[in-house]
Amino acid sequence: GWPNSTQAEIDAFPRRIVYMKEQVYSFCSNFVKTSKYEWYNFAPKFLMESFNLKTKIANTYFLVIAALQTVGPISNTNGVPTTLFPLTLVLLFDGIFAALEDRNRHVADKEANSSLTTVWNGETNQWESRTWSDLCVGQFVQLKTREPVPADMVIISGHEKNAVISGQCYVETKSLDGETNLKLRQAMPNTMSRVREGADLNSLSGTIEMEHPNKRIDDFTGSYKVTHLGTEHQEPVNSSNVLLRGCVLRNTEWVIGIVINTGKDTKIMMSSTETIGKYSFLESAATKEIVRVFLLLFFLAFVGATGMAIWNEENDPKNLPYLQWSYEAGSEWFVQFFYILLLHATFCPVSLY
């Protein structure tokens, strides 16, 4: 049930098992999506955000005012929702900027998903180019220097400048932690001397037992059990043996790794939050002040309507022809309350947003 596993499932399978080549369990694809909208849900999602009472209370206020302006007895605009036009313009421009910003995310997602990497094909016994989105758990990937890592991988082997095999390589992790200095990574000791070219991968078999996907980029626990030419070897796997998606290989001609996490299961995607609307500190502060303005406006409307009701008790408005009074005593307070509210609705101008 991953990633929505129940506690019973986690207890039954406390560790993730990755097999070399063919998988017993199913894993998510390496397709990633950081965009916020699609063409079919842009309008409803954008409108829900625009009328969010916690962040965009002013928009809701203007919409309510526009609706009240269409009610004849309390309208001060002859039933015409004059506030609706400027509100529509504000939402239109906000929508255009939101669409342009999300379009950039779509472009970045498309570029990442369509990027090419080199994967070993055991059937044809050769390296082949595959898009990142087609990458699967358990496949062997070869990275060249300055190439970004397409998925979380355990390092199998790497290029050596000297005759002595050390299994060391360097990666740049600034897209993960912001640090520009290169980090040292180490290939698995039980395979770094046995795998020097793609054909050597055909003789490998085994499993990697590891932690379930999480967002701890500096921590990794697991064990690597590999069988090579009938001999079984087992080694622990830690963070120094892993290349995380988003890193860039540096100062090393090539490395070979086995994919262990793809797509939303990679640590960089687990640590990233869902794309939400951006609100500045000024907007948040303005929202709080607007609430206070609303309360003041409601208080003035209450005082005005109450004062009118008291005056009507002492004076009979029906006998004053210039007032053209036609309201019943029970409804006059509510009519005047909303009339005064609409009359002073510009306490909070649309131009503020």
CSV table of C-alpha atoms in Angstrom, one decimal:
chain,number,residue,atom,x,y,z
A,1,GLY,CA,0.0,0.0,0.0
A,2,TRP,CA,3.0,2.4,-0.2
A,3,PRO,CA,3.1,5.3,0.2
A,4,ASN,CA,-0.2,5.0,2.2
A,5,SER,CA,0.8,1.9,4.1
A,6,THR,CA,-1.0,0.8,7.2
A,7,GLN,CA,0.9,0.1,10.4
A,8,ALA,CA,0.1,-3.6,9.9
A,9,GLU,CA,1.8,-3.6,6.4
A,10,ILE,CA,4.8,-1.7,7.8
A,11,ASP,CA,5.1,-4.3,10.7
A,12,ALA,CA,4.9,-7.1,8.1
A,13,PHE,CA,7.5,-5.5,5.8
A,14,PRO,CA,9.7,-3.4,8.0
A,15,ARG,CA,12.3,-3.1,5.2
A,16,ARG,CA,12.2,-2.5,1.5
A,17,ILE,CA,13.6,-5.3,-0.7
A,18,VAL,CA,15.1,-4.4,-4.1
A,19,TYR,CA,16.1,-7.2,-6.3
A,20,MET,CA,18.7,-6.9,-9.0
A,21,LYS,CA,17.1,-6.8,-12.5
A,22,GLU,CA,13.6,-8.3,-12.1
A,23,GLN,CA,11.5,-7.1,-9.1
A,24,VAL,CA,9.1,-9.0,-7.0
A,25,TYR,CA,7.4,-5.9,-5.6
A,26,SER,CA,6.1,-3.0,-7.5
A,27,PHE,CA,7.5,0.5,-7.2
A,28,CYS,CA,6.5,3.9,-8.4
A,29,SER,CA,7.7,5.3,-11.7
A,30,ASN,CA,10.5,7.8,-12.0
A,31,PHE,CA,8.1,10.4,-13.4
A,32,VAL,CA,8.1,13.5,-11.3
A,33,LYS,CA,5.5,16.4,-11.1
A,34,THR,CA,6.1,19.6,-9.3
A,35,SER,CA,3.6,21.7,-11.2
A,36,LYS,CA,0.5,22.9,-9.3
A,37,TYR,CA,-2.2,23.0,-12.0
A,38,GLU,CA,-3.4,21.2,-15.0
A,39,TRP,CA,-5.6,22.7,-17.8
A,40,TYR,CA,-8.7,20.9,-16.5
A,41,ASN,CA,-8.3,21.9,-12.8
A,42,PHE,CA,-6.8,25.4,-13.1
A,43,ALA,CA,-10.0,27.3,-12.7
A,44,PRO,CA,-11.5,25.5,-9.6
A,45,LYS,CA,-8.1,25.3,-7.8
A,46,PHE,CA,-7.2,28.9,-8.5
A,47,LEU,CA,-10.6,30.2,-7.4
A,48,MET,CA,-10.5,28.1,-4.2
A,49,GLU,CA,-7.1,29.6,-3.4
A,50,SER,CA,-8.3,33.1,-4.3
A,51,PHE,CA,-11.3,32.9,-1.9
A,52,ASN,CA,-9.4,31.2,0.9
A,53,LEU,CA,-10.6,32.8,4.1
A,54,LYS,CA,-7.3,32.4,5.8
A,55,THR,CA,-5.1,34.1,3.1
A,56,LYS,CA,-7.5,36.0,0.7
A,57,ILE,CA,-10.3,37.1,3.0
A,58,ALA,CA,-10.6,40.4,1.1
A,59,ASN,CA,-11.6,38.7,-2.1
A,60,THR,CA,-14.4,36.9,-0.3
A,61,TYR,CA,-15.5,40.2,1.2
A,62,PHE,CA,-15.7,41.9,-2.2
A,63,LEU,CA,-17.6,39.0,-3.6
A,64,VAL,CA,-20.1,39.2,-0.8
A,65,ILE,CA,-20.4,42.9,-1.3
A,66,ALA,CA,-21.1,42.4,-5.0
A,67,ALA,CA,-23.8,39.9,-4.2
A,68,LEU,CA,-25.4,42.2,-1.7
A,69,GLN,CA,-25.4,45.0,-4.3
A,70,THR,CA,-27.8,43.0,-6.5
A,71,VAL,CA,-30.4,42.9,-3.7
A,72,GLY,CA,-32.8,45.8,-4.5
A,73,PRO,CA,-34.0,46.9,-1.0
A,74,ILE,CA,-30.5,47.3,0.4
A,75,SER,CA,-28.6,48.2,-2.8
A,76,ASN,CA,-27.1,51.6,-3.1
A,77,THR,CA,-26.2,51.0,-6.8
A,78,ASN,CA,-29.7,50.3,-8.2
A,79,GLY,CA,-29.0,46.5,-8.2
A,80,VAL,CA,-25.7,46.8,-10.2
A,81,PRO,CA,-22.8,44.9,-8.7
A,82,THR,CA,-20.2,47.6,-9.3
A,83,THR,CA,-17.6,45.8,-7.1
A,84,LEU,CA,-17.7,42.8,-9.4
A,85,PHE,CA,-15.8,44.4,-12.3
A,86,PRO,CA,-12.7,45.5,-10.4
A,87,LEU,CA,-12.7,42.2,-8.5
A,88,THR,CA,-12.8,40.3,-11.8
A,89,LEU,CA,-9.9,42.3,-13.1
A,90,VAL,CA,-7.8,41.6,-10.0
A,91,LEU,CA,-8.6,37.8,-10.2
A,92,LEU,CA,-7.8,37.9,-13.9
A,93,PHE,CA,-4.3,39.3,-13.5
A,94,ASP,CA,-3.6,37.1,-10.5
A,95,GLY,CA,-4.7,34.1,-12.6
A,96,ILE,CA,-2.4,35.1,-15.5
A,97,PHE,CA,0.6,35.4,-13.2
A,98,ALA,CA,-0.2,32.0,-11.5
A,99,ALA,CA,-0.6,30.3,-14.9
A,100,LEU,CA,2.8,31.7,-16.2
A,101,GLU,CA,4.5,30.6,-13.0
A,102,ASP,CA,3.1,27.1,-13.2
A,103,ARG,CA,4.0,26.9,-16.9
A,104,ASN,CA,7.6,27.3,-15.9
A,105,ARG,CA,7.2,24.3,-13.5
A,106,HIS,CA,5.7,22.3,-16.3
A,107,VAL,CA,8.7,23.1,-18.5
A,108,ALA,CA,11.1,22.1,-15.8
A,109,ASP,CA,9.2,18.8,-15.2
A,110,LYS,CA,9.2,18.0,-18.9
A,111,GLU,CA,12.9,18.8,-19.1
A,112,ALA,CA,13.7,16.5,-16.2
A,113,ASN,CA,11.5,13.6,-17.2
A,114,SER,CA,12.8,13.7,-20.8
A,115,SER,CA,16.4,13.9,-19.8
A,116,LEU,CA,18.5,10.9,-21.0
A,117,THR,CA,20.6,8.5,-19.0
A,118,THR,CA,22.5,5.3,-19.8
A,119,VAL,CA,21.0,2.0,-18.7
A,120,TRP,CA,22.4,-1.6,-19.1
A,121,ASN,CA,20.3,-3.9,-21.2
A,122,GLY,CA,21.1,-7.5,-20.2
A,123,GLU,CA,19.3,-8.9,-23.2
A,124,THR,CA,21.3,-7.0,-25.8
A,125,ASN,CA,24.4,-6.8,-23.6
A,126,GLN,CA,24.9,-3.1,-24.3
A,127,TRP,CA,24.3,0.3,-22.7
A,128,GLU,CA,21.2,2.1,-24.0
A,129,SER,CA,19.8,5.6,-23.6
A,130,ARG,CA,16.6,5.9,-21.6
A,131,THR,CA,14.6,8.9,-20.4
A,132,TRP,CA,14.6,9.5,-16.7
A,133,SER,CA,10.8,8.9,-16.6
A,134,ASP,CA,11.4,5.3,-18.0
A,135,LEU,CA,13.9,4.4,-15.3
A,136,CYS,CA,12.9,1.5,-13.0
A,137,VAL,CA,14.0,0.2,-9.6
A,138,GLY,CA,16.7,-2.5,-10.0
A,139,GLN,CA,18.2,-1.2,-13.3
A,140,PHE,CA,21.9,-0.6,-13.6
A,141,VAL,CA,22.8,3.0,-14.6
A,142,GLN,CA,26.1,4.4,-15.9
A,143,LEU,CA,26.8,8.0,-15.1
A,144,LYS,CA,29.5,10.1,-16.8
A,145,THR,CA,31.2,13.1,-15.2
A,146,ARG,CA,29.1,16.2,-14.7
A,147,GLU,CA,25.9,14.2,-15.3
A,148,PRO,CA,23.1,14.6,-12.7
A,149,VAL,CA,21.9,11.6,-10.9
A,150,PRO,CA,18.4,10.5,-12.2
A,151,ALA,CA,17.3,8.5,-9.2
A,152,ASP,CA,18.6,7.3,-5.8
A,153,MET,CA,21.3,4.6,-6.5
A,154,VAL,CA,23.7,2.4,-4.7
A,155,ILE,CA,27.2,2.7,-6.2
A,156,ILE,CA,28.4,-0.6,-7.7
A,157,SER,CA,31.6,0.5,-9.3
A,158,GLY,CA,33.5,3.4,-10.7
A,159,HIS,CA,36.4,4.5,-12.9
A,160,GLU,CA,39.8,4.3,-11.4
A,161,LYS,CA,42.7,6.5,-12.4
A,162,ASN,CA,45.3,4.2,-10.7
A,163,ALA,CA,45.8,0.5,-10.7
A,164,VAL,CA,44.8,0.3,-7.1
A,165,ILE,CA,40.9,0.0,-7.0
A,166,SER,CA,39.6,2.4,-4.3
A,167,GLY,CA,35.9,2.7,-5.5
A,168,GLN,CA,35.9,6.5,-4.7
A,169,CYS,CA,34.0,9.2,-6.5
A,170,TYR,CA,32.9,12.8,-5.9
A,171,VAL,CA,29.5,14.4,-6.2
A,172,GLU,CA,28.2,17.9,-6.0
A,173,THR,CA,25.1,18.1,-3.6
A,174,LYS,CA,24.2,21.8,-3.7
A,175,SER,CA,20.8,21.1,-5.1
A,176,LEU,CA,20.1,19.0,-2.0
A,177,ASP,CA,21.8,20.9,0.9
A,178,GLY,CA,23.1,24.1,-0.7
A,179,GLU,CA,26.7,23.1,-0.1
A,180,THR,CA,29.2,23.7,-3.0
A,181,ASN,CA,32.0,21.6,-1.7
A,182,LEU,CA,32.4,18.2,-3.3
A,183,LYS,CA,31.4,15.1,-1.2
A,184,LEU,CA,33.3,11.8,-1.3
A,185,ARG,CA,31.3,8.7,-2.1
A,186,GLN,CA,32.4,5.0,-2.0
A,187,ALA,CA,31.4,2.1,-4.2
A,188,MET,CA,30.3,-1.2,-2.5
A,189,PRO,CA,33.5,-3.2,-1.6
A,190,ASN,CA,32.0,-6.5,-2.7
A,191,THR,CA,31.4,-5.3,-6.3
A,192,MET,CA,33.8,-2.4,-7.1
A,193,SER,CA,36.6,-4.8,-8.2
A,194,ARG,CA,34.3,-7.3,-9.8
A,195,VAL,CA,32.4,-4.9,-12.1
A,196,ARG,CA,34.7,-3.0,-14.5
A,197,GLU,CA,32.4,-3.0,-17.6
A,198,GLY,CA,28.8,-3.6,-18.5
A,199,ALA,CA,29.1,-7.3,-19.3
A,200,ASP,CA,30.2,-8.0,-15.7
A,201,LEU,CA,26.7,-7.0,-14.5
A,202,ASN,CA,25.2,-10.1,-16.1
A,203,SER,CA,26.9,-12.3,-13.5
A,204,LEU,CA,25.5,-10.4,-10.6
A,205,SER,CA,22.4,-11.3,-8.6
A,206,GLY,CA,21.2,-10.5,-5.2
A,207,THR,CA,19.1,-8.2,-3.1
A,208,ILE,CA,19.3,-4.9,-1.3
A,209,GLU,CA,17.4,-4.7,2.0
A,210,MET,CA,16.9,-1.1,3.0
A,211,GLU,CA,14.9,1.4,4.9
A,212,HIS,CA,11.6,2.6,3.6
A,213,PRO,CA,11.7,5.9,1.6
A,214,ASN,CA,12.2,9.0,3.8
A,215,LYS,CA,13.5,12.6,3.6
A,216,ARG,CA,16.7,12.1,5.6
A,217,ILE,CA,19.3,13.0,3.0
A,218,ASP,CA,22.3,12.5,5.3
A,219,ASP,CA,21.2,9.1,6.6
A,220,PHE,CA,20.7,5.7,4.9
A,221,THR,CA,20.7,2.1,6.4
A,222,GLY,CA,20.6,-1.1,4.5
A,223,SER,CA,22.4,-4.3,3.5
A,224,TYR,CA,23.6,-5.4,0.1
A,225,LYS,CA,23.7,-9.2,-0.5
A,226,VAL,CA,25.2,-10.1,-3.9
A,227,THR,CA,26.1,-13.3,-5.6
A,228,HIS,CA,28.9,-13.3,-8.1
A,229,LEU,CA,29.9,-16.4,-10.0
A,230,GLY,CA,28.4,-18.6,-7.2
A,231,THR,CA,30.1,-16.7,-4.3
A,232,GLU,CA,27.8,-14.8,-2.0
A,233,HIS,CA,28.9,-11.6,-0.3
A,234,GLN,CA,27.0,-9.3,2.1
A,235,GLU,CA,27.9,-5.8,3.1
A,236,PRO,CA,26.2,-3.0,5.0
A,237,VAL,CA,25.0,0.1,3.0
A,238,ASN,CA,25.2,3.6,4.4
A,239,SER,CA,24.9,7.1,3.1
A,240,SER,CA,28.4,7.2,1.7
A,241,ASN,CA,27.5,4.3,-0.7
A,242,VAL,CA,24.5,6.1,-2.1
A,243,LEU,CA,24.0,8.7,-4.9
A,244,LEU,CA,20.9,10.7,-4.4
A,245,ARG,CA,18.7,12.1,-7.2
A,246,GLY,CA,19.7,15.7,-7.9
A,247,CYS,CA,23.5,15.2,-7.2
A,248,VAL,CA,26.0,15.8,-10.0
A,249,LEU,CA,29.0,13.5,-10.6
A,250,ARG,CA,32.2,15.4,-10.5
A,251,ASN,CA,35.9,14.6,-11.0
A,252,THR,CA,35.1,11.0,-11.8
A,253,GLU,CA,35.0,9.6,-15.4
A,254,TRP,CA,32.1,7.2,-14.8
A,255,VAL,CA,30.3,5.2,-12.1
A,256,ILE,CA,27.8,2.4,-12.3
A,257,GLY,CA,24.9,2.2,-9.8
A,258,ILE,CA,21.8,0.2,-9.2
A,259,VAL,CA,18.5,2.2,-8.8
A,260,ILE,CA,16.8,1.8,-5.4
A,261,ASN,CA,14.3,4.7,-5.3
A,262,THR,CA,12.5,6.4,-8.1
A,263,GLY,CA,10.2,9.3,-8.6
A,264,LYS,CA,8.4,10.5,-5.4
A,265,ASP,CA,10.3,7.9,-3.3
A,266,THR,CA,13.6,9.6,-3.9
A,267,LYS,CA,14.9,11.6,-0.9
A,268,ILE,CA,14.9,14.9,-2.8
A,269,MET,CA,11.2,14.5,-3.6
A,270,MET,CA,10.3,13.2,-0.2
A,271,SER,CA,11.9,16.3,1.4
A,272,SER,CA,10.1,18.7,-1.0
A,273,THR,CA,6.7,20.0,0.0
A,274,GLU,CA,3.7,20.2,-2.2
A,275,THR,CA,3.5,23.4,-4.3
A,276,ILE,CA,1.3,25.8,-2.5
A,277,GLY,CA,0.3,29.4,-3.1
A,278,LYS,CA,2.9,32.0,-2.1
A,279,TYR,CA,1.9,34.7,0.3
A,280,SER,CA,4.2,37.5,1.4
A,281,PHE,CA,4.5,38.8,4.9
A,282,LEU,CA,2.9,42.0,3.8
A,283,GLU,CA,-0.1,40.1,2.5
A,284,SER,CA,-0.5,38.2,5.8
A,285,ALA,CA,-0.2,41.5,7.8
A,286,ALA,CA,-2.7,43.2,5.5
A,287,THR,CA,-5.2,40.3,5.9
A,288,LYS,CA,-5.0,40.8,9.7
A,289,GLU,CA,-5.6,44.5,9.4
A,290,ILE,CA,-8.5,44.0,7.0
A,291,VAL,CA,-10.2,41.8,9.5
A,292,ARG,CA,-10.0,44.7,12.0
A,293,VAL,CA,-11.4,47.0,9.3
A,294,PHE,CA,-14.3,44.6,8.7
A,295,LEU,CA,-15.1,44.5,12.4
A,296,LEU,CA,-15.1,48.3,12.5
A,297,LEU,CA,-17.3,48.5,9.5
A,298,PHE,CA,-19.8,46.0,11.0
A,299,PHE,CA,-19.8,48.0,14.2
A,300,LEU,CA,-20.6,51.2,12.4
A,301,ALA,CA,-23.4,49.6,10.5
A,302,PHE,CA,-24.8,48.1,13.7
A,303,VAL,CA,-24.6,51.5,15.4
A,304,GLY,CA,-26.2,53.3,12.4
A,305,ALA,CA,-29.0,50.7,12.1
A,306,THR,CA,-29.7,50.8,15.8
A,307,GLY,CA,-29.7,54.5,15.9
A,308,MET,CA,-32.2,54.6,13.0
A,309,ALA,CA,-34.5,52.2,14.8
A,310,ILE,CA,-34.4,54.3,17.9
A,311,TRP,CA,-35.2,57.4,15.9
A,312,ASN,CA,-38.1,55.7,14.2
A,313,GLU,CA,-39.5,54.8,17.6
A,314,GLU,CA,-39.6,58.4,18.5
A,315,ASN,CA,-40.7,59.7,15.1
A,316,ASP,CA,-43.2,58.2,12.7
A,317,PRO,CA,-41.2,58.0,9.4
A,318,LYS,CA,-44.4,57.1,7.4
A,319,ASN,CA,-45.7,60.6,8.1
A,320,LEU,CA,-42.6,62.2,6.6
A,321,PRO,CA,-43.2,62.1,2.8
A,322,TYR,CA,-39.6,63.0,1.9
A,323,LEU,CA,-38.4,59.7,3.4
A,324,GLN,CA,-40.7,57.6,1.2
A,325,TRP,CA,-40.8,55.1,4.0
A,326,SER,CA,-42.2,51.7,3.1
A,327,TYR,CA,-40.6,49.2,5.5
A,328,GLU,CA,-42.1,47.2,8.3
A,329,ALA,CA,-40.8,47.7,11.7
A,330,GLY,CA,-39.5,44.2,11.9
A,331,SER,CA,-37.3,44.4,8.8
A,332,GLU,CA,-36.2,48.0,8.9
A,333,TRP,CA,-33.2,47.3,11.1
A,334,PHE,CA,-31.8,44.6,8.8
A,335,VAL,CA,-32.4,46.7,5.7
A,336,GLN,CA,-30.6,49.7,7.2
A,337,PHE,CA,-27.8,47.6,8.5
A,338,PHE,CA,-26.9,46.2,5.1
A,339,TYR,CA,-27.5,49.5,3.4
A,340,ILE,CA,-25.0,51.3,5.7
A,341,LEU,CA,-22.6,48.3,5.2
A,342,LEU,CA,-22.7,48.7,1.4
A,343,LEU,CA,-22.5,52.5,1.7
A,344,HIS,CA,-19.2,52.2,3.6
A,345,ALA,CA,-17.9,49.2,1.8
A,346,THR,CA,-15.1,51.2,0.4
A,347,PHE,CA,-13.5,51.2,3.8
A,348,CYS,CA,-11.5,48.4,2.3
A,349,PRO,CA,-10.7,49.3,-1.4
A,350,VAL,CA,-10.3,46.7,-4.1
A,351,SER,CA,-7.1,48.4,-5.2
A,352,LEU,CA,-5.5,47.3,-1.9
A,353,TYR,CA,-5.2,43.8,-3.4
